GROMACS .gro file of C-alpha atoms in nm:
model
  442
    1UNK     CA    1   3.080   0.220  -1.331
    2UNK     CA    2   2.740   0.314  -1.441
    3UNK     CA    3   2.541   0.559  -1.230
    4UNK     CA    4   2.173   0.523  -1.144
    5UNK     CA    5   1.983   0.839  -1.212
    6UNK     CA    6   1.944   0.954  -0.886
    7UNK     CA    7   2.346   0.918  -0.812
    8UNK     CA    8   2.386   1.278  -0.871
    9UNK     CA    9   2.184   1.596  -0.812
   10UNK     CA   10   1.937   1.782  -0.596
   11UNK     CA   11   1.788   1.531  -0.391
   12UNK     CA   12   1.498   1.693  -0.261
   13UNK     CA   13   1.430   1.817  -0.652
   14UNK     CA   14   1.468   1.450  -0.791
   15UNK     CA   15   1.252   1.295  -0.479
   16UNK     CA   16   0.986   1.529  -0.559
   17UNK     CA   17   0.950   1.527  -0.931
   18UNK     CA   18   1.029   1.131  -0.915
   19UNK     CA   19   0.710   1.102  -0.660
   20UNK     CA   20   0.461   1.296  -0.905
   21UNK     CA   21   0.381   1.059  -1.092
   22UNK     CA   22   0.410   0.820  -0.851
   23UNK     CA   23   0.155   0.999  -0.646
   24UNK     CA   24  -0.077   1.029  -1.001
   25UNK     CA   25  -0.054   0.613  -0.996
   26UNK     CA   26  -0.124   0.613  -0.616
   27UNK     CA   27  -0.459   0.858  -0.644
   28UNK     CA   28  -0.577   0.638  -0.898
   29UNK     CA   29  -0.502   0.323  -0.750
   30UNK     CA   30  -0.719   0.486  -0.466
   31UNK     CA   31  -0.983   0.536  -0.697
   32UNK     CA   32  -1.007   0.166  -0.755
   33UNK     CA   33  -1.147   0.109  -0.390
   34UNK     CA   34  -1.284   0.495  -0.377
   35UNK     CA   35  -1.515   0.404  -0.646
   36UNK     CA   36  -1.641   0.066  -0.575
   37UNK     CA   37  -1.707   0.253  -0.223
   38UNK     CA   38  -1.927   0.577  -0.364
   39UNK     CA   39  -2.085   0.334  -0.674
   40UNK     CA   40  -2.203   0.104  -0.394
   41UNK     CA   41  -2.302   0.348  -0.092
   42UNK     CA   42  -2.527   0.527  -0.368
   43UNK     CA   43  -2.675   0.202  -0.589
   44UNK     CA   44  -2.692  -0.083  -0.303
   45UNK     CA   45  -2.835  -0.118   0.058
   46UNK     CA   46  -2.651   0.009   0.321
   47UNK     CA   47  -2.598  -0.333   0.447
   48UNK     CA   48  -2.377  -0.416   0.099
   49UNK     CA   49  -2.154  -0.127   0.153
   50UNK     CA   50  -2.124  -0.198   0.529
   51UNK     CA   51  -2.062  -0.547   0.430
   52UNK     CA   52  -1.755  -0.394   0.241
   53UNK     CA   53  -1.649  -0.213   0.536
   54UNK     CA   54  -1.648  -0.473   0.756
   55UNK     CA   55  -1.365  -0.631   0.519
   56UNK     CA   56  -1.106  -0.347   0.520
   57UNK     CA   57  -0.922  -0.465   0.761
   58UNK     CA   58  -0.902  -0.852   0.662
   59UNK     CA   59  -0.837  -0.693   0.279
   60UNK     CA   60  -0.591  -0.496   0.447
   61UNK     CA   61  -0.390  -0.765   0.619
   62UNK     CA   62  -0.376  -0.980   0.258
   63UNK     CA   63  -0.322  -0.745  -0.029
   64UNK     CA   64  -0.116  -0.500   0.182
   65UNK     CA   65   0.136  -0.819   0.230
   66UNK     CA   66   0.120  -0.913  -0.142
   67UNK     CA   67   0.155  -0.551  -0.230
   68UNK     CA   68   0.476  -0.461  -0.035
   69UNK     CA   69   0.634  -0.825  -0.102
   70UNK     CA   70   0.586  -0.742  -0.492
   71UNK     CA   71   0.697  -0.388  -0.453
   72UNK     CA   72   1.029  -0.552  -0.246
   73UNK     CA   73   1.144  -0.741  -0.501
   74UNK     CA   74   1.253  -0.390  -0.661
   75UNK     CA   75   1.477  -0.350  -0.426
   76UNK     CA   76   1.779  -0.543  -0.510
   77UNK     CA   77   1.733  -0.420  -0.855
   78UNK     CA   78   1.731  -0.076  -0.753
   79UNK     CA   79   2.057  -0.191  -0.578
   80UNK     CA   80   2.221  -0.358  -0.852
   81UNK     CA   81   2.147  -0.056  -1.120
   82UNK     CA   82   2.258   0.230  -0.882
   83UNK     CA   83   2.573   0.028  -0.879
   84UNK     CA   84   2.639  -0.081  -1.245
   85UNK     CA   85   2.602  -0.450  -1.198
   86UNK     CA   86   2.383  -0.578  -1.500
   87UNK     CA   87   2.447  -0.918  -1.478
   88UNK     CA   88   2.362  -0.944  -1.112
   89UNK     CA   89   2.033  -0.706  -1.206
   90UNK     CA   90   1.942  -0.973  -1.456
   91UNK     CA   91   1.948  -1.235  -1.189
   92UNK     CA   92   1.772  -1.071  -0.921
   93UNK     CA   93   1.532  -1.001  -1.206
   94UNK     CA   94   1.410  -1.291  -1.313
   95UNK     CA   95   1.450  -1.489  -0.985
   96UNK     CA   96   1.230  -1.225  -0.824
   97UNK     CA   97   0.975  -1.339  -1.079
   98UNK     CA   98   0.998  -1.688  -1.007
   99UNK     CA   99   0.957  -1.552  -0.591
  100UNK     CA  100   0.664  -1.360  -0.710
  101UNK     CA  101   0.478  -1.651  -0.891
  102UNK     CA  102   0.563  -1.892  -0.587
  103UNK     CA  103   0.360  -1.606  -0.369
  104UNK     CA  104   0.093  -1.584  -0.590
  105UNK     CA  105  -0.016  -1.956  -0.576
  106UNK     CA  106   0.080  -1.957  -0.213
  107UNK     CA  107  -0.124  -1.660  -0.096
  108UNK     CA  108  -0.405  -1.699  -0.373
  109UNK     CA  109  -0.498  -2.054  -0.203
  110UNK     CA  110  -0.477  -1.943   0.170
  111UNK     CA  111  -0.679  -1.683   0.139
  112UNK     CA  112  -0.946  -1.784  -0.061
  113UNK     CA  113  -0.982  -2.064   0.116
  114UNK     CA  114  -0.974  -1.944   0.477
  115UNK     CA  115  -1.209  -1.625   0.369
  116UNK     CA  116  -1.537  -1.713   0.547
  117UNK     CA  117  -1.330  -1.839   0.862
  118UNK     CA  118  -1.175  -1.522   0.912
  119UNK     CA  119  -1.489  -1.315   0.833
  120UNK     CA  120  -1.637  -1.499   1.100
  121UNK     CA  121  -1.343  -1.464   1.333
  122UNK     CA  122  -1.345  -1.118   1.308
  123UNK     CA  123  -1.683  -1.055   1.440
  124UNK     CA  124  -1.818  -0.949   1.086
  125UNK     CA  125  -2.205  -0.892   1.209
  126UNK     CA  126  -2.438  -1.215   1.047
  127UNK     CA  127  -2.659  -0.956   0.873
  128UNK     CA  128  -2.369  -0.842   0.627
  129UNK     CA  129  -2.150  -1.139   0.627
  130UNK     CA  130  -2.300  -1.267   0.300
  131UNK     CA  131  -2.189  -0.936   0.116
  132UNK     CA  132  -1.826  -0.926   0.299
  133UNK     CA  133  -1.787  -1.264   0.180
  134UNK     CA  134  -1.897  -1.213  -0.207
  135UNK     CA  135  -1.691  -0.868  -0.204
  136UNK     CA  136  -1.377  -1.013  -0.047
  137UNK     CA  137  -1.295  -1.385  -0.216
  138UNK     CA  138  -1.344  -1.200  -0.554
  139UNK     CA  139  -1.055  -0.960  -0.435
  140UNK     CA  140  -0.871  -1.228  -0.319
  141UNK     CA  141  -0.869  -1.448  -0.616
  142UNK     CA  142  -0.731  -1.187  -0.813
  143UNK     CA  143  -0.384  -1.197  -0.585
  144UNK     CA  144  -0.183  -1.278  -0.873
  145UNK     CA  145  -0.270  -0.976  -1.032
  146UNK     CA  146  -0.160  -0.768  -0.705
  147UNK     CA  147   0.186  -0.964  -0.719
  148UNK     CA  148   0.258  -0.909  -1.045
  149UNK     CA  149   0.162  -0.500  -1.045
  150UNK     CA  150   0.346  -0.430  -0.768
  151UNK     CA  151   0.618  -0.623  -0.819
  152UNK     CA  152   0.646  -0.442  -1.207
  153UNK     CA  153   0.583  -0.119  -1.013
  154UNK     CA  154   0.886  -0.144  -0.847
  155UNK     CA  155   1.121  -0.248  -1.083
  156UNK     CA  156   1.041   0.013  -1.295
  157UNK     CA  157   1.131   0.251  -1.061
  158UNK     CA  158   1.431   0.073  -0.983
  159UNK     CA  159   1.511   0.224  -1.337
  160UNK     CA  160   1.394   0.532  -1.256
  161UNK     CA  161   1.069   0.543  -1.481
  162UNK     CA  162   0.775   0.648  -1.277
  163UNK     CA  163   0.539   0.812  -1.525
  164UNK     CA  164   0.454   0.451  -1.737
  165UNK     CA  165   0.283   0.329  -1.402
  166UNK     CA  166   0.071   0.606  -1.329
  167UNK     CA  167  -0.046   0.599  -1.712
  168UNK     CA  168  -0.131   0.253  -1.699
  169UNK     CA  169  -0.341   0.314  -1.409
  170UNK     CA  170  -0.509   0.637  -1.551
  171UNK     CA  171  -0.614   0.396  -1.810
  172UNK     CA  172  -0.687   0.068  -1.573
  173UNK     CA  173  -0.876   0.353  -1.323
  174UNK     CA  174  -1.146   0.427  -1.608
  175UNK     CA  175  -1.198   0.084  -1.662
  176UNK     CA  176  -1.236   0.004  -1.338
  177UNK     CA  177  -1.535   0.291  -1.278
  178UNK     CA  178  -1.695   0.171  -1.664
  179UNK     CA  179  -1.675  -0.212  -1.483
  180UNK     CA  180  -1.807  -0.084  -1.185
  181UNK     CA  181  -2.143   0.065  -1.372
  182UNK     CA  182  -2.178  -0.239  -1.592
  183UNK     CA  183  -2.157  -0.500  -1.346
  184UNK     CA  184  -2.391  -0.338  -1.058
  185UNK     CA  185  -2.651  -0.159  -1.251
  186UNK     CA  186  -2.699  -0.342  -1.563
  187UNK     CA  187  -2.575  -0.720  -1.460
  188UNK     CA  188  -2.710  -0.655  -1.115
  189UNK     CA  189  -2.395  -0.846  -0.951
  190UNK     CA  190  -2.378  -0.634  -0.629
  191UNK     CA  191  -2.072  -0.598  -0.448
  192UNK     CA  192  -1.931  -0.902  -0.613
  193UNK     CA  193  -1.923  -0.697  -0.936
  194UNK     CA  194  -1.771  -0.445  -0.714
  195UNK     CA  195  -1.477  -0.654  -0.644
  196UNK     CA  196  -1.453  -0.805  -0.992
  197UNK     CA  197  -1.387  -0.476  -1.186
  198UNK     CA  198  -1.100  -0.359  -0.940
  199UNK     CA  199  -0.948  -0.744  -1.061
  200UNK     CA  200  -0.978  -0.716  -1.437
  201UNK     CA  201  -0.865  -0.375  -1.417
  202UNK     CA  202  -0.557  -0.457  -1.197
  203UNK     CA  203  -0.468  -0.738  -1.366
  204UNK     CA  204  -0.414  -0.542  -1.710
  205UNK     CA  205  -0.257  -0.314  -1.596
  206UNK     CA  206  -0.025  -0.601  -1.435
  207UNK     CA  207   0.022  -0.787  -1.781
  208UNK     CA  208   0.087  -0.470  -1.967
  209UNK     CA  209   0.393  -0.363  -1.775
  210UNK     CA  210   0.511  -0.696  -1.710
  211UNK     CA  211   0.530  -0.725  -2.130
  212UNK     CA  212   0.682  -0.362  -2.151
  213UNK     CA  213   0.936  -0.431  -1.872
  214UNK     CA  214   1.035  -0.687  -2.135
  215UNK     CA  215   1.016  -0.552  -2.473
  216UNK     CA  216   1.147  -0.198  -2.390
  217UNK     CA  217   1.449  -0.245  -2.140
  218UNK     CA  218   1.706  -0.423  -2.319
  219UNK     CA  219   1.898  -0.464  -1.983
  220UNK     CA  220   1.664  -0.719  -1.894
  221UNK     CA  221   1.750  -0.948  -2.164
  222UNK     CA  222   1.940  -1.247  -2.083
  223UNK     CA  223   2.243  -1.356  -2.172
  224UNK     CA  224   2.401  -1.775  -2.086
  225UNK     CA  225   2.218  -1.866  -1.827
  226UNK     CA  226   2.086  -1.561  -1.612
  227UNK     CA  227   1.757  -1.682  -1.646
  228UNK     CA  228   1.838  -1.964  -1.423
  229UNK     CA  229   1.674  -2.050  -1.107
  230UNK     CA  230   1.912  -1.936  -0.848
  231UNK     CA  231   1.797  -2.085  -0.497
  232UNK     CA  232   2.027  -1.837  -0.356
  233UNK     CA  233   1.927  -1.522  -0.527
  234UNK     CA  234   1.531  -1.618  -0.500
  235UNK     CA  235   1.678  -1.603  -0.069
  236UNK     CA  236   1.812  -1.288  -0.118
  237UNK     CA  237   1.465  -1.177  -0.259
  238UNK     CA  238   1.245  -1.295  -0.044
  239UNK     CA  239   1.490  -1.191   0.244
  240UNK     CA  240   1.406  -0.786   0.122
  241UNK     CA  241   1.086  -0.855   0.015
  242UNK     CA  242   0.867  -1.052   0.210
  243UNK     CA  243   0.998  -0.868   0.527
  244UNK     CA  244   0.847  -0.542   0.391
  245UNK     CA  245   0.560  -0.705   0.248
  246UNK     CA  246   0.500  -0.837   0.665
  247UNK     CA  247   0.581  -0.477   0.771
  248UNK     CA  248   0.239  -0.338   0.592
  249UNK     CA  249   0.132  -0.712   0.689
  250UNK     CA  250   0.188  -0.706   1.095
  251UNK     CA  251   0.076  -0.353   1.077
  252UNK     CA  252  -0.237  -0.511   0.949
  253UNK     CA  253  -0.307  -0.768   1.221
  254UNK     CA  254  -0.376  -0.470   1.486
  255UNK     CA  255  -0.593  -0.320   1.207
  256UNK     CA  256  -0.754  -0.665   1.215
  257UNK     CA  257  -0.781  -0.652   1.570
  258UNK     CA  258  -0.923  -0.281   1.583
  259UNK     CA  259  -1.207  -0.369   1.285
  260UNK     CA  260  -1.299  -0.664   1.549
  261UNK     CA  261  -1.396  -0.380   1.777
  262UNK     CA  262  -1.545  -0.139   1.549
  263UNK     CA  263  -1.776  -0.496   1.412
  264UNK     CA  264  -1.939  -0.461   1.791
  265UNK     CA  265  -1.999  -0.099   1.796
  266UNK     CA  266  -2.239  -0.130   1.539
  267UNK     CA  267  -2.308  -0.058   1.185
  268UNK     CA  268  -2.324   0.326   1.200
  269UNK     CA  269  -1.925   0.309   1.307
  270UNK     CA  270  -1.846   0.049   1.102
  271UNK     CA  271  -2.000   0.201   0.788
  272UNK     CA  272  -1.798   0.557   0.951
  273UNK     CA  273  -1.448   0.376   0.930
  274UNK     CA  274  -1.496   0.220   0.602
  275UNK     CA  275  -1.521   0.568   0.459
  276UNK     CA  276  -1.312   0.739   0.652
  277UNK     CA  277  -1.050   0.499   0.566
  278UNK     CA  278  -1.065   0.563   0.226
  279UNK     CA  279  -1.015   0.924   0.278
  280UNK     CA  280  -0.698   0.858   0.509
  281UNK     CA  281  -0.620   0.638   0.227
  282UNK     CA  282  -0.657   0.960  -0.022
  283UNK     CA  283  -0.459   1.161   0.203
  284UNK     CA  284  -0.122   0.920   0.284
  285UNK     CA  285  -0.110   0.890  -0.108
  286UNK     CA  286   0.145   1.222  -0.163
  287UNK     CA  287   0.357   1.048   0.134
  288UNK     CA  288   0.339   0.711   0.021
  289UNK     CA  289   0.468   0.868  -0.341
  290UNK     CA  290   0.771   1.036  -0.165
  291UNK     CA  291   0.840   0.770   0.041
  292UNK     CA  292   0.870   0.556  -0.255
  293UNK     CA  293   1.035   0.758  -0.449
  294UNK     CA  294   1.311   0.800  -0.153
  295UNK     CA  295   1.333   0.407  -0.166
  296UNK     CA  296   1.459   0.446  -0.491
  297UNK     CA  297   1.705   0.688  -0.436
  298UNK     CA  298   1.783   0.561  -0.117
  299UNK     CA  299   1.866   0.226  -0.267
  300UNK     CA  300   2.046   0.363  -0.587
  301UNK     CA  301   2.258   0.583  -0.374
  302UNK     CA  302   2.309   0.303  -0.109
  303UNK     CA  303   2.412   0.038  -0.374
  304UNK     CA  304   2.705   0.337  -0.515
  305UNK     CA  305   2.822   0.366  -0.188
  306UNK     CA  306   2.711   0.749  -0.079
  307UNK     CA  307   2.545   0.724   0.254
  308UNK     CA  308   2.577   1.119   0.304
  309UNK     CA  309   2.329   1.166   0.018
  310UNK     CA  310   2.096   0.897   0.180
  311UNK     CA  311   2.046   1.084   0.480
  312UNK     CA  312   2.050   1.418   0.285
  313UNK     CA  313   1.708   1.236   0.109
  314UNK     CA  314   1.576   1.159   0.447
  315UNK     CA  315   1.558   1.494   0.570
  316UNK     CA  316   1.432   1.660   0.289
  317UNK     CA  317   1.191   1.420   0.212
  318UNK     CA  318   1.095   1.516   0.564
  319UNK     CA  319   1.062   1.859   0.508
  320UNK     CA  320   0.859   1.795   0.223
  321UNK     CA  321   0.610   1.563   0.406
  322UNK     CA  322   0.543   1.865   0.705
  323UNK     CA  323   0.479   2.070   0.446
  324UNK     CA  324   0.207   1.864   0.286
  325UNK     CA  325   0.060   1.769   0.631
  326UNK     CA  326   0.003   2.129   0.726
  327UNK     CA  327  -0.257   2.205   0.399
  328UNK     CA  328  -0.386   1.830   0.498
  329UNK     CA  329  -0.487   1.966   0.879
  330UNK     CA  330  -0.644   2.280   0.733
  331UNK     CA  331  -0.830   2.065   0.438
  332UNK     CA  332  -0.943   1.800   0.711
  333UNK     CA  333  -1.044   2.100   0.970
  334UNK     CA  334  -1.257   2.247   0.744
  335UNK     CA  335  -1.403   2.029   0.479
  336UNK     CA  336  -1.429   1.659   0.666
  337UNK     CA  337  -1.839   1.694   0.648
  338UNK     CA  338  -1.846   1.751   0.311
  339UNK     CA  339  -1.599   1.474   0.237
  340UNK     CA  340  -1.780   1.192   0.409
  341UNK     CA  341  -2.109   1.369   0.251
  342UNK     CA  342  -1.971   1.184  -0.066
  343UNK     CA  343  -1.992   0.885   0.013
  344UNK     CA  344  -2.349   0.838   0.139
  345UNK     CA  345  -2.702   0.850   0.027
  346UNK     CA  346  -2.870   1.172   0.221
  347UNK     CA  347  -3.196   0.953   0.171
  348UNK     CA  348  -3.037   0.662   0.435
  349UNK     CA  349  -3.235   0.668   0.784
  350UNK     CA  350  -2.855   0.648   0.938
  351UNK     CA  351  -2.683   0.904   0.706
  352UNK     CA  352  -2.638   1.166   0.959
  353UNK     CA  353  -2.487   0.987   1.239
  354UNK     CA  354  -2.230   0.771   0.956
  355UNK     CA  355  -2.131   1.194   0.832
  356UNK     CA  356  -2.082   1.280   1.176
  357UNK     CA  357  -1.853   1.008   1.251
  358UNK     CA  358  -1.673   0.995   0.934
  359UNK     CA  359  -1.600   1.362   0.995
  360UNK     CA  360  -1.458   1.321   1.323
  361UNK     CA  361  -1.239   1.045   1.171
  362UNK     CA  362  -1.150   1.291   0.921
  363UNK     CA  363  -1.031   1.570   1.171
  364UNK     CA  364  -0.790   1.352   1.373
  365UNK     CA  365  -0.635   1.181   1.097
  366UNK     CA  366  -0.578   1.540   0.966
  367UNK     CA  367  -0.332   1.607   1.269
  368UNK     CA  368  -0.187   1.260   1.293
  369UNK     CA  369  -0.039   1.322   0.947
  370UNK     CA  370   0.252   1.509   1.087
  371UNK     CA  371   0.380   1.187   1.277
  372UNK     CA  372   0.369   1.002   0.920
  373UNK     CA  373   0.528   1.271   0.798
  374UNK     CA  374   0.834   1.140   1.019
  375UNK     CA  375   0.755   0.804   0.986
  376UNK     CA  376   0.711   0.696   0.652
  377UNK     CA  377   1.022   0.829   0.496
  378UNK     CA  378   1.223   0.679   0.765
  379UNK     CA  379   1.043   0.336   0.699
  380UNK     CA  380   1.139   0.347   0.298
  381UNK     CA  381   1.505   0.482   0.367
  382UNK     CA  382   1.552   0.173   0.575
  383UNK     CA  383   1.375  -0.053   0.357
  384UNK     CA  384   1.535   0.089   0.031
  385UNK     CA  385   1.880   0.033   0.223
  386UNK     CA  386   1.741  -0.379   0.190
  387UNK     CA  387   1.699  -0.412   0.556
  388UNK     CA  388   1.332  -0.489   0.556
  389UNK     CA  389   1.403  -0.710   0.877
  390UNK     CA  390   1.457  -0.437   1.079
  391UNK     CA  391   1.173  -0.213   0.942
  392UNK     CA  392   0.958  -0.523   1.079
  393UNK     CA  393   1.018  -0.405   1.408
  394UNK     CA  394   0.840  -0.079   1.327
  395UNK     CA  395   0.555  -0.239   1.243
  396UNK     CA  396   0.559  -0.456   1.530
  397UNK     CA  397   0.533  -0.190   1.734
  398UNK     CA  398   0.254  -0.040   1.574
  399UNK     CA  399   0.087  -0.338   1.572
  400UNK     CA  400   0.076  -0.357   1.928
  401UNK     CA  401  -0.042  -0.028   2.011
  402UNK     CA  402  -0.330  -0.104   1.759
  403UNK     CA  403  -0.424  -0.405   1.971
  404UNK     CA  404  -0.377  -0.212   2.294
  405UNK     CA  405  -0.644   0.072   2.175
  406UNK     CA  406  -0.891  -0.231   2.047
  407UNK     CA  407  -0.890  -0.400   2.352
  408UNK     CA  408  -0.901  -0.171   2.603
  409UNK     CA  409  -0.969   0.191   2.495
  410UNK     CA  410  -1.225   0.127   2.198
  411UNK     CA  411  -1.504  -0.036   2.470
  412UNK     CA  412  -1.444   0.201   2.662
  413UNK     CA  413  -1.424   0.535   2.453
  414UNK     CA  414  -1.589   0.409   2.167
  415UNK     CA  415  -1.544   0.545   1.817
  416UNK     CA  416  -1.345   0.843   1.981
  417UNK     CA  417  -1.093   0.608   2.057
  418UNK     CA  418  -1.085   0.427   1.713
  419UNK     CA  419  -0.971   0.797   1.609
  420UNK     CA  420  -0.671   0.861   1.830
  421UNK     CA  421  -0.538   0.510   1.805
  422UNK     CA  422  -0.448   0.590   1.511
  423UNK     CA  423  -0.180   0.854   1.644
  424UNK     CA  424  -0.102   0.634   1.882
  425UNK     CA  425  -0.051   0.397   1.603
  426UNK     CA  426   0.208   0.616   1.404
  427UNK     CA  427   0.382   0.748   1.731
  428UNK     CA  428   0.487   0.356   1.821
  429UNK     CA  429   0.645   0.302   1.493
  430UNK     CA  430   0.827   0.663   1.472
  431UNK     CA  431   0.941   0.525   1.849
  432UNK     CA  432   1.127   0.196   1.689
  433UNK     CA  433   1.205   0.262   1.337
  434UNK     CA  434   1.401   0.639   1.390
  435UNK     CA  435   1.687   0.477   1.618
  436UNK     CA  436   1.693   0.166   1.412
  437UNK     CA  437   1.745   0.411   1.022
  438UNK     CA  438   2.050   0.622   1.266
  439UNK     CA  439   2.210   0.290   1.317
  440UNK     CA  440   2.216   0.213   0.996
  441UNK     CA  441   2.254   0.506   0.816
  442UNK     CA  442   2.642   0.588   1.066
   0.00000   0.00000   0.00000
């Protein structure tokens, strides 16, 4: 039997070298919506980047889904290589590309077509719905470009090769910031150009591994019939995929929820969370990378049968993740002024009062690290194991504390509030998803 390349070793050694350059891709996928942030706080009214803000939340609830249904269909690839089962790899394979397509048209047409509705639903203020709305069908249309990056992405780290990613997004990353410049200060297409150079740039890097998947992994290539539509394999995929693509998804309705009550504390806050969200997004990136990575390993090592080494990768992957969140708190404690300095023009009548409460943001999500610390590696382990379904639960659970803070703590508190729900947040998912992974994992 063929073993995957995480069968055997040091797990905390291969989880951590494995996430590198998973955490390179992640920064500069960051950098996508970091720029487009910075490039439009400094070169457009304050409206256009609050109009940006005031999608996070509905971008969140979209592209998060198509991002961790494309990034599922890895998974029973990972599964079938950890256990030496080509044929059944090539299946999954290509029937996971047929899934993908199907949620491409599928969630390309919803969205795009409900956009203004649900701008308007969640309370996005009249004087910056015009710029929401530009920013965030471009985004949208571009979904097939998400599905088929992510979904790449995680096949080819079902083989074990990280690094090509994270090259391919160095590259797509300088694009994206070269796009950025040409399309807002010389072709004067506001945040619409915004949006439309974090497309482009996505979706070439999403045709050039697709076409390297191909040419370069001779295990791919079919023999008889594996190409074949397979009704029942395309279930098994969208049974592990679309499950953790509703787990960021459902986590996302609360978020949905909570930008609803941000929208009506005015533009100062919402302009605060949009940049402080990108931060939080800067900082989750080194967990995120390990937490992938232990998919990987978790579902190489699952498939070859050696749940003692799955739960060895858990806890050091842990370890790892409290180690990271301690130079996080002392970063946040001590530099969260500066940071949200970056992102707006000194000039702006409202600067001060955005810095103060982007700072704020800053400090508590500095602290609330150590819960993801917990719950993120947890979340992958069980995912990587295939059991998305249950992970679901996790997120249901956040979701509802989410909702709880919007509703009745964030009218109250104000943008205090907004800040601790998101402990409260991590704390409901830790609550659900650690006594779900023991279960499993015994």
């Amino acid at each position: 039997m063929m073993k995957g390349k995480m069968t055997s070793g040091s797990p905390w050694r291969l989880i951590l070298v494995f996430s590198l350059p998973i955490l390179l891709s992640g920064l500069l996928q960051q950098c996508y919506n970091i720029a487009d942030t910075m490039i439009v706080g400094r070169f457009l009214k304050l409206e256009a980047l609050t109009g940006m803000g005031a999608t996070w939340a509905l971008n969140y609830i979209i592209i998060a889904f198509c991002q961790g249904a494309g990034m599922g269909i890895g998974i029973p690839v990972s599964q079938q290589y950890g256990a030496g089962r080509d044929k059944e790899l090539r299946r999954f394979f290509y029937n996971g590309m047929y899934v993908a397509m199907v949620l491409a048209v599928f969630m390309t047409g919803f969205s795009v077509g409900f956009c203004r509705f649900m701008l308007v639903l969640t309370k996005t203020a009249p004087s910056v719905l015009n710029y929401a709305y530009d920013y965030i069908v471009v985004i949208f249309a571009g979904i097939p470009f998400t599905i088929l990056f992510n979904a790449c992405f995680g096949i080819l780290m079902a083989f074990g090769n990280s690094k090509l990613p994270s090259v391919v997004m160095g590259i797509s990353t300088v694009f994206n910031v070269g796009l950025d410049l040409l399309f807002i200060l010389i072709l004067d297409m506001g945040v619409a150009g915004a949006a439309l150079a974090t497309v482009l740039s996505e979706g070439g890097a999403g045709i050039f591994c697709f076409v390297w998947l191909l040419k370069k992994y001779p295990i791919l290539r079919p023999e008889g019939d594996e190409k074949r539509l397979r009704l029942s394999y395309m279930g098994k995929v969208v049974f592990m995929s679309v499950p953790m693509g509703l787990q960021y998804s459902v986590t996302a309705i609360g978020a949905v929820i909570l930008q609803t009550s941000i929208n009506e504390l005015g533009e100062v806050a919402v302009a605060a969370y949009s940049i402080g969200s990108k931060v939080k997004s800067l900082f989750f990136c080194p967990l995120n990378a390990m937490g992938s990575a232990l998919a990987t390993f978790t579902g190489q090592n699952y498939g070859y049968g050696d749940m003692k080494r799955v739960r060895r990768g858990i806890r050091s992957t842990i370890v790892m993740g409290v180690l990271y969140c301690i130079v996080v708190i002392a970063v946040a404690m001590t530099a969260s002024t500066v940071l949200a300095g970056l992102f707006v023009d000194a000039s702006e009548s409202r600067a001060g009062q955005v810095i103060a409460c982007t700072a704020q943001f800053i400090r508590y999500i500095g602290v609330f690290m150590l819960l993801l610390a917990v719950l993120f590696p947890v979340r992958y382990a069980v995912q990587g194991m295939g059991h998305g379904d249950k992970s679901l639960f996790s997120g249901m659970a956040e979701m509802a504390a989410r909702i709880a803070m919007s509703l009745w703590v964030v009218p109250v508190y104000g943008f205090t509030a907004v800040c601790i729900s998101e402990g409260v947040t991590f704390l409901a998912g830790i609550l659900v998803i650690v006594p779900i992974a023991w279960r499993i994992s015994r």
